[in-house]
Each structure stands twice: as structure tokens, then as C-alpha cells.
């Protein structure tokens, strides 16, 4: 699940970050620009994974709560 989320997030990040380096930059400046682009994409990917993990944690807590309230037993019988 998280692997799929990471893959989708990487694709979205790449699409949103599709920018060309500014023209007429030195080699050093182009490398610096590429490093910044990579850093932005990594942040987007990490935020997407954290968001998905938080959603999974919320679902897990709901399941635990229903199990503690004996709702689990009722759900299984249905």
C-alpha cells in the first residue's frame, strides 16, 4: 500500500516539478538547480508517505476502538 502511494507521489511530484533549468547557467549553477529540484521532489514524496501513514493509523485506531466496544463481534456475525 505504501509502495503504491510512494510511486504515485513520485509521479505527481515529477509532473508538478517538470521545469527546465534556467538558460545560460554555468555547470555549477545547473548542478545546484538540479539538487534543489531533487530536494523539492523528495519533500513531496515524504509528505505523501506521511499522509498515507497517518490515514492508515486513523483507520487502525477506528478498528481498535470498535473491537474494544464489542462492535467487532457484531460486525463479524453479519
mmCIF file of C-alpha atoms in Angstrom:
data_model
loop_
_atom_site.group_PDB
_atom_site.id
_atom_site.type_symbol
_atom_site.label_atom_id
_atom_site.label_comp_id
_atom_site.label_asym_id
_atom_site.label_seq_id
_atom_site.Cartn_x
_atom_site.Cartn_y
_atom_site.Cartn_z
ATOM 1 C CA UNK A 1 0.000 0.000 0.000
ATOM 2 C CA UNK A 2 2.726 2.456 0.986
ATOM 3 C CA UNK A 3 4.820 1.389 -2.002
ATOM 4 C CA UNK A 4 1.954 2.277 -4.364
ATOM 5 C CA UNK A 5 1.444 5.579 -2.571
ATOM 6 C CA UNK A 6 5.129 6.390 -2.835
ATOM 7 C CA UNK A 7 5.160 5.553 -6.531
ATOM 8 C CA UNK A 8 2.097 7.705 -7.244
ATOM 9 C CA UNK A 9 3.513 10.542 -5.175
ATOM 10 C CA UNK A 10 6.799 10.398 -7.058
ATOM 11 C CA UNK A 11 4.908 10.582 -10.361
ATOM 12 C CA UNK A 12 2.847 13.543 -9.158
ATOM 13 C CA UNK A 13 5.931 15.289 -7.838
ATOM 14 C CA UNK A 14 7.781 14.768 -11.086
ATOM 15 C CA UNK A 15 4.841 16.127 -13.084
ATOM 16 C CA UNK A 16 4.447 19.179 -10.864
ATOM 17 C CA UNK A 17 8.166 19.823 -10.833
ATOM 18 C CA UNK A 18 8.755 19.446 -14.577
ATOM 19 C CA UNK A 19 10.757 22.561 -15.036
ATOM 20 C CA UNK A 20 13.692 23.250 -17.250
ATOM 21 C CA UNK A 21 16.805 24.802 -15.782
ATOM 22 C CA UNK A 22 17.166 28.484 -16.480
ATOM 23 C CA UNK A 23 19.106 29.149 -19.667
ATOM 24 C CA UNK A 24 22.734 30.232 -19.781
ATOM 25 C CA UNK A 25 23.783 28.877 -16.409
ATOM 26 C CA UNK A 26 27.215 27.575 -15.612
ATOM 27 C CA UNK A 27 27.715 23.873 -14.965
ATOM 28 C CA UNK A 28 27.931 24.572 -11.220
ATOM 29 C CA UNK A 29 24.673 26.558 -11.234
ATOM 30 C CA UNK A 30 22.872 23.830 -13.202
ATOM 31 C CA UNK A 31 24.015 21.216 -10.649
ATOM 32 C CA UNK A 32 22.801 23.445 -7.798
ATOM 33 C CA UNK A 33 19.454 23.880 -9.564
ATOM 34 C CA UNK A 34 19.128 20.102 -10.057
ATOM 35 C CA UNK A 35 19.901 19.484 -6.379
ATOM 36 C CA UNK A 36 17.140 21.938 -5.391
ATOM 37 C CA UNK A 37 14.670 20.202 -7.727
ATOM 38 C CA UNK A 38 15.585 16.821 -6.237
ATOM 39 C CA UNK A 39 15.135 18.188 -2.729
ATOM 40 C CA UNK A 40 11.650 19.537 -3.564
ATOM 41 C CA UNK A 41 10.567 16.218 -5.057
ATOM 42 C CA UNK A 42 11.884 14.309 -2.032
ATOM 43 C CA UNK A 43 9.886 16.576 0.295
ATOM 44 C CA UNK A 44 6.712 15.991 -1.730
ATOM 45 C CA UNK A 45 7.280 12.220 -1.649
ATOM 46 C CA UNK A 46 7.950 12.175 2.090
ATOM 47 C CA UNK A 47 4.862 14.289 2.801
ATOM 48 C CA UNK A 48 2.724 11.920 0.697
ATOM 49 C CA UNK A 49 4.008 8.863 2.560
ATOM 50 C CA UNK A 50 3.473 10.530 5.945
ATOM 51 C CA UNK A 51 -0.063 11.491 4.949
ATOM 52 C CA UNK A 52 -0.876 7.917 3.901
ATOM 53 C CA UNK A 53 0.639 6.549 7.112
ATOM 54 C CA UNK A 54 -1.497 8.957 9.146
ATOM 55 C CA UNK A 55 -4.618 7.818 7.284
ATOM 56 C CA UNK A 56 -3.746 4.179 7.985
ATOM 57 C CA UNK A 57 -3.183 4.992 11.656
ATOM 58 C CA UNK A 58 -6.620 6.639 11.867
ATOM 59 C CA UNK A 59 -8.259 3.572 10.302
ATOM 60 C CA UNK A 60 -6.339 1.280 12.663
ATOM 61 C CA UNK A 61 -7.499 3.297 15.699
ATOM 62 C CA UNK A 62 -11.111 3.092 14.485
ATOM 63 C CA UNK A 63 -10.807 -0.684 14.188
ATOM 64 C CA UNK A 64 -9.270 -0.969 17.638
ATOM 65 C CA UNK A 65 -11.975 1.220 19.127
ATOM 66 C CA UNK A 66 -14.730 -0.872 17.566
ATOM 67 C CA UNK A 67 -13.026 -4.057 18.802
ATOM 68 C CA UNK A 68 -12.880 -2.655 22.327
ATOM 69 C CA UNK A 69 -16.565 -1.716 22.162
ATOM 70 C CA UNK A 70 -17.543 -5.249 21.100
ATOM 71 C CA UNK A 71 -18.663 -3.896 17.735
ATOM 72 C CA UNK A 72 -16.105 -6.213 16.171
ATOM 73 C CA UNK A 73 -18.117 -9.228 17.288
ATOM 74 C CA UNK A 74 -21.273 -7.765 15.774
ATOM 75 C CA UNK A 75 -19.506 -6.946 12.510
ATOM 76 C CA UNK A 76 -18.113 -10.460 12.199
ATOM 77 C CA UNK A 77 -21.536 -12.073 12.727
ATOM 78 C CA UNK A 78 -23.040 -10.017 9.915
#
